[in-house]
Structures are given as C-alpha cells and as structure tokens.
Amino acid sequence: MNSIEFYFEDIEPISFQEDFLKNQIENLVINEKYQLGELTIVYCSDEFLLEMNKQYLDHDYYTDIITFDYVEKNVISGDLFISIDRVNENAENYGISQLKELYRVVLHGVLHLVGYKDKTEEEQVEMTKMEEFYLAKIDFKELKV
C-alpha cells in the first residue's frame, strides 16, 4: 500500500496544496528509483519538535525537521515531523515564501529517505543541490494557498 498522510500536532491547520505536494513527493521518489510506501508528515510547533528531538535523538535544540526512516529495500516509508515555527523563521531569514520553505523542508526529509545525508560538509552540499533541483521543478507563482 502506498500513501502520504498529513497531520497537525498542537498547531492550527495550514494551507499547503496537499495534492500538489503529494505529486512532488511521488515524482522525487520515482526519479530516485524508489517506490512509495507509507509516508506520514506531521506539522507541529517548535516546542513539540524540541521534545521529540530530546526524547528520540537526545538532542536539546530546535530543528526544522526530524525524519524517522522505515525504508525497506527500495520502498520509501517514514515519518516526517516538521516545525512550522522553524519553517516560518527560515523563510523570513532566506527571504522566500513560507510555502517554498515548507516544500524545501518536506523534500529534504524525503531526500533523507532515499539515501541522501547531511552530516558532513560534502553531504550538505549534495543535499542542498538536490533540494534546489527538485524545487526548481515547481512554479510557486502558480500555487494558490
């Protein structure tokens, strides 16, 4: 079974073009030669994600995303927890729309699931390159939220 589900934890729902984002995720997965399994994306607050970061990763700092990888062979499954507070702050800092930053963070999480890492500087450069590659395929001016 393949599915992409979106949830909101401790925040008000936001508008983000759900079906369009699902298509972008599916295209990335196919392009990277994987199959889609079950993917859950949970939008939450800084505080919620900080507690998860402490509990599951033993990290005591804010982050924009935590990815739990349940990939088996070439079937992508996982849980992405995304702080909307971080997304909004990043968007302001980068001078881009909140929607574009949200999509970047989601794609970043999916790129982790297909094998991209970002621990070293070299890996970070490759991750950023791939984020930009997939973001370039999206016409954000055409998206209405």
PDB file of C-alpha atoms in Angstrom:
ATOM      1  CA  MET A   1       0.000   0.000   0.000  1.00  0.00           C
ATOM      2  CA  ASN A   2       1.276   3.459  -0.764  1.00  0.00           C
ATOM      3  CA  SER A   3       0.020   6.588   0.883  1.00  0.00           C
ATOM      4  CA  ILE A   4       1.015  10.043   2.015  1.00  0.00           C
ATOM      5  CA  GLU A   5      -0.867  11.348   5.032  1.00  0.00           C
ATOM      6  CA  PHE A   6      -0.673  14.805   6.614  1.00  0.00           C
ATOM      7  CA  TYR A   7      -1.419  15.635  10.249  1.00  0.00           C
ATOM      8  CA  PHE A   8      -1.236  18.666  12.529  1.00  0.00           C
ATOM      9  CA  GLU A   9       0.006  18.287  16.088  1.00  0.00           C
ATOM     10  CA  ASP A  10      -0.509  21.165  18.547  1.00  0.00           C
ATOM     11  CA  ILE A  11      -0.899  23.785  15.790  1.00  0.00           C
ATOM     12  CA  GLU A  12      -3.767  25.090  13.683  1.00  0.00           C
ATOM     13  CA  PRO A  13      -4.008  23.526  10.207  1.00  0.00           C
ATOM     14  CA  ILE A  14      -2.256  25.433   7.438  1.00  0.00           C
ATOM     15  CA  SER A  15      -2.904  25.607   3.704  1.00  0.00           C
ATOM     16  CA  PHE A  16      -0.179  23.997   1.606  1.00  0.00           C
ATOM     17  CA  GLN A  17      -1.688  22.498  -1.580  1.00  0.00           C
ATOM     18  CA  GLU A  18      -1.783  18.925  -0.261  1.00  0.00           C
ATOM     19  CA  ASP A  19      -2.401  17.130  -3.578  1.00  0.00           C
ATOM     20  CA  PHE A  20       0.266  19.140  -5.372  1.00  0.00           C
ATOM     21  CA  LEU A  21       2.805  18.396  -2.628  1.00  0.00           C
ATOM     22  CA  LYS A  22       1.936  14.690  -2.780  1.00  0.00           C
ATOM     23  CA  ASN A  23       2.683  14.753  -6.522  1.00  0.00           C
ATOM     24  CA  GLN A  24       6.055  16.421  -5.905  1.00  0.00           C
ATOM     25  CA  ILE A  25       6.955  13.769  -3.336  1.00  0.00           C
ATOM     26  CA  GLU A  26       5.858  10.950  -5.651  1.00  0.00           C
ATOM     27  CA  ASN A  27       7.884  12.424  -8.532  1.00  0.00           C
ATOM     28  CA  LEU A  28      11.005  12.666  -6.344  1.00  0.00           C
ATOM     29  CA  VAL A  29      10.612   9.078  -5.137  1.00  0.00           C
ATOM     30  CA  ILE A  30      10.163   7.746  -8.685  1.00  0.00           C
ATOM     31  CA  ASN A  31      13.001   9.885 -10.057  1.00  0.00           C
ATOM     32  CA  GLU A  32      15.333   8.483  -7.381  1.00  0.00           C
ATOM     33  CA  LYS A  33      14.335   4.920  -8.422  1.00  0.00           C
ATOM     34  CA  TYR A  34      12.325   4.085  -5.314  1.00  0.00           C
ATOM     35  CA  GLN A  35       8.716   3.125  -4.689  1.00  0.00           C
ATOM     36  CA  LEU A  36       6.384   4.901  -2.315  1.00  0.00           C
ATOM     37  CA  GLY A  37       5.265   3.008   0.762  1.00  0.00           C
ATOM     38  CA  GLU A  38       3.605   4.781   3.671  1.00  0.00           C
ATOM     39  CA  LEU A  39       4.709   8.317   4.458  1.00  0.00           C
ATOM     40  CA  THR A  40       3.325  10.372   7.322  1.00  0.00           C
ATOM     41  CA  ILE A  41       4.031  14.098   7.526  1.00  0.00           C
ATOM     42  CA  VAL A  42       3.222  15.792  10.823  1.00  0.00           C
ATOM     43  CA  TYR A  43       3.284  19.586  11.055  1.00  0.00           C
ATOM     44  CA  CYS A  44       3.896  20.798  14.588  1.00  0.00           C
ATOM     45  CA  SER A  45       5.296  23.574  16.800  1.00  0.00           C
ATOM     46  CA  ASP A  46       8.889  24.226  17.841  1.00  0.00           C
ATOM     47  CA  GLU A  47       8.158  23.003  21.350  1.00  0.00           C
ATOM     48  CA  PHE A  48       6.614  19.733  20.168  1.00  0.00           C
ATOM     49  CA  LEU A  49       9.574  19.003  17.880  1.00  0.00           C
ATOM     50  CA  LEU A  50      12.088  20.020  20.560  1.00  0.00           C
ATOM     51  CA  GLU A  51      10.575  17.446  22.920  1.00  0.00           C
ATOM     52  CA  MET A  52      10.778  14.786  20.196  1.00  0.00           C
ATOM     53  CA  ASN A  53      14.373  15.773  19.476  1.00  0.00           C
ATOM     54  CA  LYS A  54      15.239  15.336  23.157  1.00  0.00           C
ATOM     55  CA  GLN A  55      13.281  12.109  23.607  1.00  0.00           C
ATOM     56  CA  TYR A  56      14.267  10.209  20.469  1.00  0.00           C
ATOM     57  CA  LEU A  57      17.592  11.724  19.387  1.00  0.00           C
ATOM     58  CA  ASP A  58      18.970  13.055  22.681  1.00  0.00           C
ATOM     59  CA  HIS A  59      19.404  16.494  21.065  1.00  0.00           C
ATOM     60  CA  ASP A  60      18.472  19.587  23.070  1.00  0.00           C
ATOM     61  CA  TYR A  61      17.961  22.102  20.269  1.00  0.00           C
ATOM     62  CA  TYR A  62      15.348  23.324  17.822  1.00  0.00           C
ATOM     63  CA  THR A  63      15.283  21.892  14.325  1.00  0.00           C
ATOM     64  CA  ASP A  64      13.020  22.241  11.302  1.00  0.00           C
ATOM     65  CA  ILE A  65      12.563  18.512  10.675  1.00  0.00           C
ATOM     66  CA  ILE A  66      13.069  15.097  12.182  1.00  0.00           C
ATOM     67  CA  THR A  67      12.879  12.132   9.818  1.00  0.00           C
ATOM     68  CA  PHE A  68      12.148   8.611  11.031  1.00  0.00           C
ATOM     69  CA  ASP A  69      13.238   6.180   8.325  1.00  0.00           C
ATOM     70  CA  TYR A  70      11.329   2.928   7.827  1.00  0.00           C
ATOM     71  CA  VAL A  71      12.652   2.243   4.315  1.00  0.00           C
ATOM     72  CA  GLU A  72      12.797  -1.413   3.307  1.00  0.00           C
ATOM     73  CA  LYS A  73      14.787  -2.276   0.187  1.00  0.00           C
ATOM     74  CA  ASN A  74      13.599   0.319  -2.321  1.00  0.00           C
ATOM     75  CA  VAL A  75      10.215   1.101  -0.729  1.00  0.00           C
ATOM     76  CA  ILE A  76      10.074   4.513   0.960  1.00  0.00           C
ATOM     77  CA  SER A  77       8.258   4.660   4.280  1.00  0.00           C
ATOM     78  CA  GLY A  78       8.769   7.039   7.160  1.00  0.00           C
ATOM     79  CA  ASP A  79       7.507   9.756   9.437  1.00  0.00           C
ATOM     80  CA  LEU A  80       8.477  13.393   8.920  1.00  0.00           C
ATOM     81  CA  PHE A  81       7.888  15.809  11.796  1.00  0.00           C
ATOM     82  CA  ILE A  82       8.164  19.434  10.680  1.00  0.00           C
ATOM     83  CA  SER A  83       8.177  22.543  12.851  1.00  0.00           C
ATOM     84  CA  ILE A  84       6.055  25.212  11.209  1.00  0.00           C
ATOM     85  CA  ASP A  85       7.674  27.758  13.557  1.00  0.00           C
ATOM     86  CA  ARG A  86      11.117  26.892  12.100  1.00  0.00           C
ATOM     87  CA  VAL A  87       9.748  26.893   8.547  1.00  0.00           C
ATOM     88  CA  ASN A  88       8.323  30.390   9.020  1.00  0.00           C
ATOM     89  CA  GLU A  89      11.526  31.714  10.595  1.00  0.00           C
ATOM     90  CA  ASN A  90      13.699  30.112   7.894  1.00  0.00           C
ATOM     91  CA  ALA A  91      11.515  31.635   5.178  1.00  0.00           C
ATOM     92  CA  GLU A  92      11.924  35.076   6.706  1.00  0.00           C
ATOM     93  CA  ASN A  93      15.699  34.616   7.091  1.00  0.00           C
ATOM     94  CA  TYR A  94      16.108  33.362   3.499  1.00  0.00           C
ATOM     95  CA  GLY A  95      13.734  35.946   2.027  1.00  0.00           C
ATOM     96  CA  ILE A  96      11.494  33.320   0.441  1.00  0.00           C
ATOM     97  CA  SER A  97       7.833  32.395   0.787  1.00  0.00           C
ATOM     98  CA  GLN A  98       6.714  30.198   3.654  1.00  0.00           C
ATOM     99  CA  LEU A  99       5.252  27.774   1.118  1.00  0.00           C
ATOM    100  CA  LYS A 100       8.569  27.383  -0.712  1.00  0.00           C
ATOM    101  CA  GLU A 101      10.412  26.801   2.556  1.00  0.00           C
ATOM    102  CA  LEU A 102       7.782  24.283   3.645  1.00  0.00           C
ATOM    103  CA  TYR A 103       8.223  22.362   0.393  1.00  0.00           C
ATOM    104  CA  ARG A 104      12.027  22.528   0.765  1.00  0.00           C
ATOM    105  CA  VAL A 105      11.855  21.019   4.246  1.00  0.00           C
ATOM    106  CA  VAL A 106       9.450  18.263   3.140  1.00  0.00           C
ATOM    107  CA  LEU A 107      11.652  17.417   0.147  1.00  0.00           C
ATOM    108  CA  HIS A 108      14.694  17.456   2.458  1.00  0.00           C
ATOM    109  CA  GLY A 109      13.055  14.790   4.613  1.00  0.00           C
ATOM    110  CA  VAL A 110      12.144  12.660   1.602  1.00  0.00           C
ATOM    111  CA  LEU A 111      15.701  13.008   0.266  1.00  0.00           C
ATOM    112  CA  HIS A 112      16.907  11.528   3.559  1.00  0.00           C
ATOM    113  CA  LEU A 113      14.581   8.577   2.976  1.00  0.00           C
ATOM    114  CA  VAL A 114      16.071   7.921  -0.473  1.00  0.00           C
ATOM    115  CA  GLY A 115      19.570   7.906   0.965  1.00  0.00           C
ATOM    116  CA  TYR A 116      20.919  11.452   0.985  1.00  0.00           C
ATOM    117  CA  LYS A 117      22.756  12.502   4.135  1.00  0.00           C
ATOM    118  CA  ASP A 118      23.799  15.880   5.541  1.00  0.00           C
ATOM    119  CA  LYS A 119      26.264  15.153   8.345  1.00  0.00           C
ATOM    120  CA  THR A 120      29.428  16.262   6.519  1.00  0.00           C
ATOM    121  CA  GLU A 121      30.004  19.454   4.557  1.00  0.00           C
ATOM    122  CA  GLU A 122      30.221  17.438   1.335  1.00  0.00           C
ATOM    123  CA  GLU A 123      26.917  15.711   2.091  1.00  0.00           C
ATOM    124  CA  GLN A 124      25.301  19.062   2.933  1.00  0.00           C
ATOM    125  CA  VAL A 125      26.391  20.474  -0.429  1.00  0.00           C
ATOM    126  CA  GLU A 126      24.898  17.471  -2.248  1.00  0.00           C
ATOM    127  CA  MET A 127      21.679  17.658  -0.192  1.00  0.00           C
ATOM    128  CA  THR A 128      21.268  21.367  -0.978  1.00  0.00           C
ATOM    129  CA  LYS A 129      21.918  20.679  -4.660  1.00  0.00           C
ATOM    130  CA  MET A 130      19.184  18.037  -4.703  1.00  0.00           C
ATOM    131  CA  GLU A 131      16.739  20.274  -2.800  1.00  0.00           C
ATOM    132  CA  GLU A 132      17.320  23.024  -5.364  1.00  0.00           C
ATOM    133  CA  PHE A 133      16.975  20.543  -8.239  1.00  0.00           C
ATOM    134  CA  TYR A 134      13.523  19.428  -7.084  1.00  0.00           C
ATOM    135  CA  LEU A 135      12.381  22.916  -6.015  1.00  0.00           C
ATOM    136  CA  ALA A 136      13.294  24.241  -9.479  1.00  0.00           C
ATOM    137  CA  LYS A 137      10.602  21.964 -10.948  1.00  0.00           C
ATOM    138  CA  ILE A 138       7.900  23.827  -9.008  1.00  0.00           C
ATOM    139  CA  ASP A 139       6.347  27.100 -10.172  1.00  0.00           C
ATOM    140  CA  PHE A 140       5.488  28.662  -6.829  1.00  0.00           C
ATOM    141  CA  LYS A 141       3.858  31.664  -8.525  1.00  0.00           C
ATOM    142  CA  GLU A 142       1.168  29.331  -9.851  1.00  0.00           C
ATOM    143  CA  LEU A 143       0.367  27.845  -6.453  1.00  0.00           C
ATOM    144  CA  LYS A 144      -2.526  29.434  -4.628  1.00  0.00           C
ATOM    145  CA  VAL A 145      -2.907  28.933  -0.887  1.00  0.00           C
TER     146      VAL A 145
END
